[in-house]
XYZ file of N, CA and C in Angstrom:
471
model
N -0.999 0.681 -16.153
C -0.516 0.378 -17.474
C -0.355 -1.139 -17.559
N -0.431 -1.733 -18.356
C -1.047 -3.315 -18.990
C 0.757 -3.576 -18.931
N 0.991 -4.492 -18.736
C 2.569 -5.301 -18.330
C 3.130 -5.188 -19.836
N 2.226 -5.250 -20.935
C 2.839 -5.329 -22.307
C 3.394 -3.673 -22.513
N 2.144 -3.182 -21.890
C 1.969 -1.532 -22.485
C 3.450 -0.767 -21.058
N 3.960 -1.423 -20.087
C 5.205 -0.789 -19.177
C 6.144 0.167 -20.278
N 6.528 1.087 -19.622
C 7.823 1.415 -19.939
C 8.957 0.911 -19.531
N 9.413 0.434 -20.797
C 11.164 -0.162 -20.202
C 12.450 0.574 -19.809
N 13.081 0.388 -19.565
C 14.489 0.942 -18.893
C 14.980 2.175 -19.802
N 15.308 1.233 -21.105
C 15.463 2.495 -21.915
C 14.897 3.660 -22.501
N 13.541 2.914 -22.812
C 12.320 4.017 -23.000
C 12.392 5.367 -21.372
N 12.115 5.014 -20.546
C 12.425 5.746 -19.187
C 13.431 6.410 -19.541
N 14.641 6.542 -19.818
C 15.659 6.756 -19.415
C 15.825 7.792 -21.113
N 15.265 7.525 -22.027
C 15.332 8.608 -22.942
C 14.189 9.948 -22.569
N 13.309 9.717 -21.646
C 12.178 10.425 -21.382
C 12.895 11.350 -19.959
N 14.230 10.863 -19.837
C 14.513 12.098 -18.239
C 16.202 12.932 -19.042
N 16.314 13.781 -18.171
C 17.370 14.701 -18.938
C 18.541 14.198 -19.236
N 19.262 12.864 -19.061
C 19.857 12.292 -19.260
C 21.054 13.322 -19.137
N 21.075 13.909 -17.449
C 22.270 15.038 -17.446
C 23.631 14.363 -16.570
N 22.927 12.941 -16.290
C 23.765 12.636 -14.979
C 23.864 13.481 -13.968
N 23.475 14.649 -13.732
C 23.705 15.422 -12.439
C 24.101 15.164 -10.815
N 23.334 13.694 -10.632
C 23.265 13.137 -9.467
C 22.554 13.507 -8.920
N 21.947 14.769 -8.663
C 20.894 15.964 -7.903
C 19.727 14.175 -7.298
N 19.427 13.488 -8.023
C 17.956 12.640 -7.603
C 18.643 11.772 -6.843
N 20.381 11.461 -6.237
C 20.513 10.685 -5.544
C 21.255 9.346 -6.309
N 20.684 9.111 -7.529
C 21.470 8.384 -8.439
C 22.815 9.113 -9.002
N 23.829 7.700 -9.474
C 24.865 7.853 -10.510
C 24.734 8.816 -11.864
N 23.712 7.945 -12.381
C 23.415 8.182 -13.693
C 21.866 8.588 -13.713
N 21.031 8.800 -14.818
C 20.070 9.086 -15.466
C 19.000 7.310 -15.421
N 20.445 6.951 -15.889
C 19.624 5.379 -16.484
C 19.483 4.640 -15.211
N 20.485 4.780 -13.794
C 20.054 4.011 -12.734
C 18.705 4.924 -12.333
N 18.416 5.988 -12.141
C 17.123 6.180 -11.506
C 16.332 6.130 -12.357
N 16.057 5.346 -13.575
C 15.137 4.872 -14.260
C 14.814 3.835 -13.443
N 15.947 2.702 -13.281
C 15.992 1.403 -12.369
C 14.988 2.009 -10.987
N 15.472 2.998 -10.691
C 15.006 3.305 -9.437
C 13.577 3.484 -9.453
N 13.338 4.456 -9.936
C 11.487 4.578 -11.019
C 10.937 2.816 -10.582
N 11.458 2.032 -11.443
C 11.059 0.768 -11.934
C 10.919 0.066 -10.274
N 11.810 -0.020 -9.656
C 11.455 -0.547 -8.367
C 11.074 0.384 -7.337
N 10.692 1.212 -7.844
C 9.883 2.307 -6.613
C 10.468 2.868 -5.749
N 12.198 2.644 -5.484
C 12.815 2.851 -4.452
C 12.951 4.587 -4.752
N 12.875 5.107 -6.237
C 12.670 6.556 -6.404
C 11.463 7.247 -7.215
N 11.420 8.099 -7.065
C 9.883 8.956 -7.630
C 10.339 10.435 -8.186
N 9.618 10.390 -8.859
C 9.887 11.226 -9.900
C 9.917 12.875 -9.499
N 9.629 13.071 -8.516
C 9.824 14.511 -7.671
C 11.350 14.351 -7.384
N 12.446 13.554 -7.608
C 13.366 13.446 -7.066
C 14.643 13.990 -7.884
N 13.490 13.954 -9.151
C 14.756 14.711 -10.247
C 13.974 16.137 -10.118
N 15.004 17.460 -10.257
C 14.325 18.397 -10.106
C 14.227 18.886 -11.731
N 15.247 18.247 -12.651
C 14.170 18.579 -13.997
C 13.271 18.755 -14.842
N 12.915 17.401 -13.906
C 11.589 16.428 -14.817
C 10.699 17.508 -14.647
N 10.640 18.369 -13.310
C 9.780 19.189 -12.773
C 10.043 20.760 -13.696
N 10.584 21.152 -14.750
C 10.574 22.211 -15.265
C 10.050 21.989 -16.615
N 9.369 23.524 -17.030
C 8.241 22.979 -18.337
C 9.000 22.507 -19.342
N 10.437 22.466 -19.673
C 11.173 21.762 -20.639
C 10.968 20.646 -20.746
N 10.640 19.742 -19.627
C 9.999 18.204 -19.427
C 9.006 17.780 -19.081
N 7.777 19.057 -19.638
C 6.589 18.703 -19.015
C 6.154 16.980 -19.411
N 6.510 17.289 -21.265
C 5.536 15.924 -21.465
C 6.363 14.942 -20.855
N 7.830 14.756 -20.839
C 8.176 13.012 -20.082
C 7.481 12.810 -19.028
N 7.332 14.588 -18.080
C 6.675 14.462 -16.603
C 5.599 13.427 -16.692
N 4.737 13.799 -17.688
C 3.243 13.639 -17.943
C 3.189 12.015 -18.177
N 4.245 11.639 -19.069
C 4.285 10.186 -19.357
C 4.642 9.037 -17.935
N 6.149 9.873 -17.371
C 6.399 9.247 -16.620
C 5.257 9.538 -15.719
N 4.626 10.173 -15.089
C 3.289 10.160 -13.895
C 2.316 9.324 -14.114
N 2.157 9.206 -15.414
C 1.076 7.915 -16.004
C 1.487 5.965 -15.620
N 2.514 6.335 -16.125
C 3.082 4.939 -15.487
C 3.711 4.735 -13.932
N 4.258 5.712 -13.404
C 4.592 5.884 -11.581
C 3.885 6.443 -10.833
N 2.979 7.242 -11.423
C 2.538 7.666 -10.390
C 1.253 7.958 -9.718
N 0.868 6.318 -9.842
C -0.686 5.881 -9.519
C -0.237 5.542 -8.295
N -1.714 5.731 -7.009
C -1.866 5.436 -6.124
C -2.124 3.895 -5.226
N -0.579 3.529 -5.531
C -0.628 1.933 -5.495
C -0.038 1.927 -3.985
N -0.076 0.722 -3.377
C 0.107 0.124 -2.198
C 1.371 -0.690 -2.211
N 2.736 -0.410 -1.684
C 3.519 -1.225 -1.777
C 3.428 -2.005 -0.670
N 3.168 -3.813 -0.972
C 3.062 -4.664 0.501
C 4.826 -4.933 0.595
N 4.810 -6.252 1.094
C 6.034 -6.761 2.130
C 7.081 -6.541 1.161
N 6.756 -7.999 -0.143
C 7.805 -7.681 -0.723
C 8.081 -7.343 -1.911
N 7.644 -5.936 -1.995
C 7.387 -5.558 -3.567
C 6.063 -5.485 -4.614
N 5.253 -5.917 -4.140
C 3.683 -6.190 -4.570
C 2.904 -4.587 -4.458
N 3.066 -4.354 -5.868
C 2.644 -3.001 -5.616
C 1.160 -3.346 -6.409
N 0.143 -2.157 -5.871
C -1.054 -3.198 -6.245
C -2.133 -1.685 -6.111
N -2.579 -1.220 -7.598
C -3.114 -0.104 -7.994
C -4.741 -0.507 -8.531
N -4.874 -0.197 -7.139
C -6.559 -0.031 -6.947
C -7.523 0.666 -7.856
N -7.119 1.553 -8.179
C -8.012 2.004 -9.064
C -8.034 1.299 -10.789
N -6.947 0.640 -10.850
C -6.741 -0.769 -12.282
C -7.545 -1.528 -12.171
N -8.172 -2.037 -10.677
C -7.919 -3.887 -10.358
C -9.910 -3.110 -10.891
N -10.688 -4.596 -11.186
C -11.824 -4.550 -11.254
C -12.447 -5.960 -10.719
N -11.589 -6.267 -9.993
C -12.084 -6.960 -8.846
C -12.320 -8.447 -9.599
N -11.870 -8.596 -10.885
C -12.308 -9.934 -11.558
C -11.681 -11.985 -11.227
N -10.933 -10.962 -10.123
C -9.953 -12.465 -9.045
C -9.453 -13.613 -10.168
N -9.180 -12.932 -11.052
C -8.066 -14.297 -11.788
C -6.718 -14.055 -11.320
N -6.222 -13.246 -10.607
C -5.342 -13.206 -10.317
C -5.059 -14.159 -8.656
N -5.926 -14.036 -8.160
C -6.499 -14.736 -6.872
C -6.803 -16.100 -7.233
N -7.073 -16.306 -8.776
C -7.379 -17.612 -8.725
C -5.748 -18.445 -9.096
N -5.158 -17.800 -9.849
C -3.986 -18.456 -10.278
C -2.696 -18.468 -9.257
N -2.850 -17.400 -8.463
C -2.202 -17.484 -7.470
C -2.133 -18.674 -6.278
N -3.566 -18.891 -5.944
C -3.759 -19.938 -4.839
C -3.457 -21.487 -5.728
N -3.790 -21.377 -7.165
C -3.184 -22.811 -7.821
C -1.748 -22.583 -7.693
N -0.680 -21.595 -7.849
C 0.665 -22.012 -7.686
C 1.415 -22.212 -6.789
N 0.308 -21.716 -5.049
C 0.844 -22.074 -4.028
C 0.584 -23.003 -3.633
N -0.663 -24.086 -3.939
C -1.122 -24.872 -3.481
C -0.487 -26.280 -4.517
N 0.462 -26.069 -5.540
C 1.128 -27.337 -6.595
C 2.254 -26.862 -6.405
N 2.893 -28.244 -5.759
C 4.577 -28.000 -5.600
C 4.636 -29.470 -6.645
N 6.209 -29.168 -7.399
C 7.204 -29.948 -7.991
C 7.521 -30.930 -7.118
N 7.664 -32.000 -7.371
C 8.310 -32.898 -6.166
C 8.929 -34.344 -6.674
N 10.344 -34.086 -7.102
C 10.945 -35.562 -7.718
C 9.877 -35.536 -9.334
N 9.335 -34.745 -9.915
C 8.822 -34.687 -11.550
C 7.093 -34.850 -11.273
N 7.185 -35.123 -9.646
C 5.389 -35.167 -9.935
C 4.961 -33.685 -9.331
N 3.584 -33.391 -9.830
C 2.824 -32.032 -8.952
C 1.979 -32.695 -8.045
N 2.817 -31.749 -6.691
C 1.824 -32.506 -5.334
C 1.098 -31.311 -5.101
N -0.091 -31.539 -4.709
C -1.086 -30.265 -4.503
C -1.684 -30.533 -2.753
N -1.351 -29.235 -1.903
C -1.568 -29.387 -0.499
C -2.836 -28.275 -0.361
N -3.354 -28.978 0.071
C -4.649 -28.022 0.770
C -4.443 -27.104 1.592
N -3.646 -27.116 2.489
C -3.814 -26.819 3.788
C -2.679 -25.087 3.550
N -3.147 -24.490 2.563
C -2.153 -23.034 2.507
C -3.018 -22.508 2.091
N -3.510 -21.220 3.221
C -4.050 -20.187 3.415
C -3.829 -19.565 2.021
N -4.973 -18.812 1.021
C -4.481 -17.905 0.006
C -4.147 -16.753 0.067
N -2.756 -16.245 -0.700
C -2.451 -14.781 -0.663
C -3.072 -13.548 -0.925
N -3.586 -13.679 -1.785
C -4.723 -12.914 -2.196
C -6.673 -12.667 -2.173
N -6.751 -11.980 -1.645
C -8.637 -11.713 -1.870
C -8.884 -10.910 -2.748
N -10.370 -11.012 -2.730
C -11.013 -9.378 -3.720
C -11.531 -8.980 -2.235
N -11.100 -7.724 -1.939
C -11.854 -7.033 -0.725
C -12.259 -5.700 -1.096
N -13.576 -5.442 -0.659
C -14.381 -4.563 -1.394
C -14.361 -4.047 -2.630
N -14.213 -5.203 -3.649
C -13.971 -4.876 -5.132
C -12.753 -4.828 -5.835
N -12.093 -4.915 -5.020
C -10.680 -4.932 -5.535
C -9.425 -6.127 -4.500
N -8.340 -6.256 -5.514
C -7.645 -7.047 -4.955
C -6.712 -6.819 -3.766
N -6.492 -7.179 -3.047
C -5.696 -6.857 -1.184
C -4.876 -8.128 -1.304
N -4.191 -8.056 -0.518
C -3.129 -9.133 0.439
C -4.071 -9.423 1.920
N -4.202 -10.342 1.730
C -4.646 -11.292 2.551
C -3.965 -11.970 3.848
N -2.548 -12.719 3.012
C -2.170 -13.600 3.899
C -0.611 -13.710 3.432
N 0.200 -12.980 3.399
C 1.378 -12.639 2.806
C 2.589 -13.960 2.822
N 2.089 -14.498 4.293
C 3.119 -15.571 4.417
C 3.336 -16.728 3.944
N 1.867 -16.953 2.733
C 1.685 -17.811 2.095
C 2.277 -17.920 0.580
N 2.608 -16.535 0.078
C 3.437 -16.184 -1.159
C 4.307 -16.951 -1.061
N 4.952 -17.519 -2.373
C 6.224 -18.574 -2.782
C 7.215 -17.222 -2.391
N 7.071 -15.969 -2.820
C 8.150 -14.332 -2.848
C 8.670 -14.389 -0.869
N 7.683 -15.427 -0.235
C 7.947 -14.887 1.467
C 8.229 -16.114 1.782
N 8.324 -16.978 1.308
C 9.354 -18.191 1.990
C 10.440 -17.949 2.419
N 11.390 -19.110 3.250
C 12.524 -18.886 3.397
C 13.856 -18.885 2.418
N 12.881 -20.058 1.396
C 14.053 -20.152 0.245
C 13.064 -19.194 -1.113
N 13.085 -17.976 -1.290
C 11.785 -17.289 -2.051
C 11.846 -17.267 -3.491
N 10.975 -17.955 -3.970
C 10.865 -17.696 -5.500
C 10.599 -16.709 -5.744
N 10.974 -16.613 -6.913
C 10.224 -15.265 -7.898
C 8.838 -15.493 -8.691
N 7.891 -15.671 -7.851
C 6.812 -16.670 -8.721
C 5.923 -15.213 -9.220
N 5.822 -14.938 -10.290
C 5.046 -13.393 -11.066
C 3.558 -14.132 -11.351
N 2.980 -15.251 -11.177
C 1.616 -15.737 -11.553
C 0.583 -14.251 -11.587
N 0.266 -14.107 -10.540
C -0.734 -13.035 -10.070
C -0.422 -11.438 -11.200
N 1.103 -11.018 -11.202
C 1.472 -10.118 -11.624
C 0.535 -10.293 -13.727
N 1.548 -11.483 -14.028
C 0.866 -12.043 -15.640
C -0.095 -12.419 -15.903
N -1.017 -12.871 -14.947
C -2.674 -12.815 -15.258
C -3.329 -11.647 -14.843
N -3.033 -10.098 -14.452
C -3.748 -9.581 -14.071
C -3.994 -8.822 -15.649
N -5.100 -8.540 -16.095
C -5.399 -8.471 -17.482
C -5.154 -6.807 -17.608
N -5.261 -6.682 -16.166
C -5.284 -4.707 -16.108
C -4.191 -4.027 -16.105
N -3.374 -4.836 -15.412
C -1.983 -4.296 -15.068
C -1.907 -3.590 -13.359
N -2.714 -4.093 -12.657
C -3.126 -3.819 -11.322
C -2.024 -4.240 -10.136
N -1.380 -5.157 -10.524
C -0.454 -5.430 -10.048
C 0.971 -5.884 -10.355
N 1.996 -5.260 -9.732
C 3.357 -5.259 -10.675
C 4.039 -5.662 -8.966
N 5.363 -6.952 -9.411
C 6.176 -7.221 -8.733
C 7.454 -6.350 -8.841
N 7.821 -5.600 -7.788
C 8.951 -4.898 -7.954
C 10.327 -5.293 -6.956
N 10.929 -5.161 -7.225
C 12.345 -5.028 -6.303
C 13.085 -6.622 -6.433
């Protein structure tokens, strides 16, 4: 699903039984939406969603969670069957690791391995330790996530 086209928190969270039960491990309804959203829960976890009273949220929510994506190190979930291998995401990525801020000027270093490839048609992790997200002091840098035109890759957690 295209980053514009996501379901948001609340949208999610009107689409599950909104019983609070706890049964999925969450408080509320609306935290395991949160949970949905950072992957830490899946939708087999509510046992409602799973009765034909909720087929269609099932159906909605499976469309947006429950593609066969790859979660890497930190949160880079990355759905192969989206990506079409067109590396703008690979390209904008290696420009934001390779231009640092420095006192108001952009210094640009060669010498950093890129995070990302196209490997066999689609986009992979490469070189993880080169992400601004895996530093010691870690940005939240979403470049790769907002140019991917498909929605192939989503930063979570």
């Amino acid at each position: 699903m295209a980053k514009k086209n996501r379901l948001q928190p609340l949208q999610i969270n009107q689409l599950l039984p909104r019983t609070n039960c706890k049964e999925c491990g969450c408080l509320t309804c609306m935290a395991f939406a949160f949970g949905l959203i950072s992957r830490e829960k899946h939708l087999e976890d509510c046992p409602y969603l799973q009765t034909e009273e909720f087929r269609s949220s099932w159906e909605t929510l499976q469309e947006a969670f429950g593609g066969e994506g790859v979660l890497k190190e930190q949160g880079l979930l990355i759905e192969k069957a989206k990506c079409n291998g067109c590396g703008d995401c690979v390209v904008v990525c290696q420009k934001a690791i390779t231009s640092l801020v420095f006192q108001g000027n952009i210094v640009k270093r060669q010498d950093v391995p890129p995070v990302l490839g196209i490997v066999d048609g689609s986009v992979d992790v490469i070189n993880w330790s080169s992400c601004k997200r895996a530093m010691d002091s870690p940005e939240q840098c979403r470049v790769c996530e907002d140019k991917c035109p498909f929605g192939a890759l989503e930063l979570v957690r």
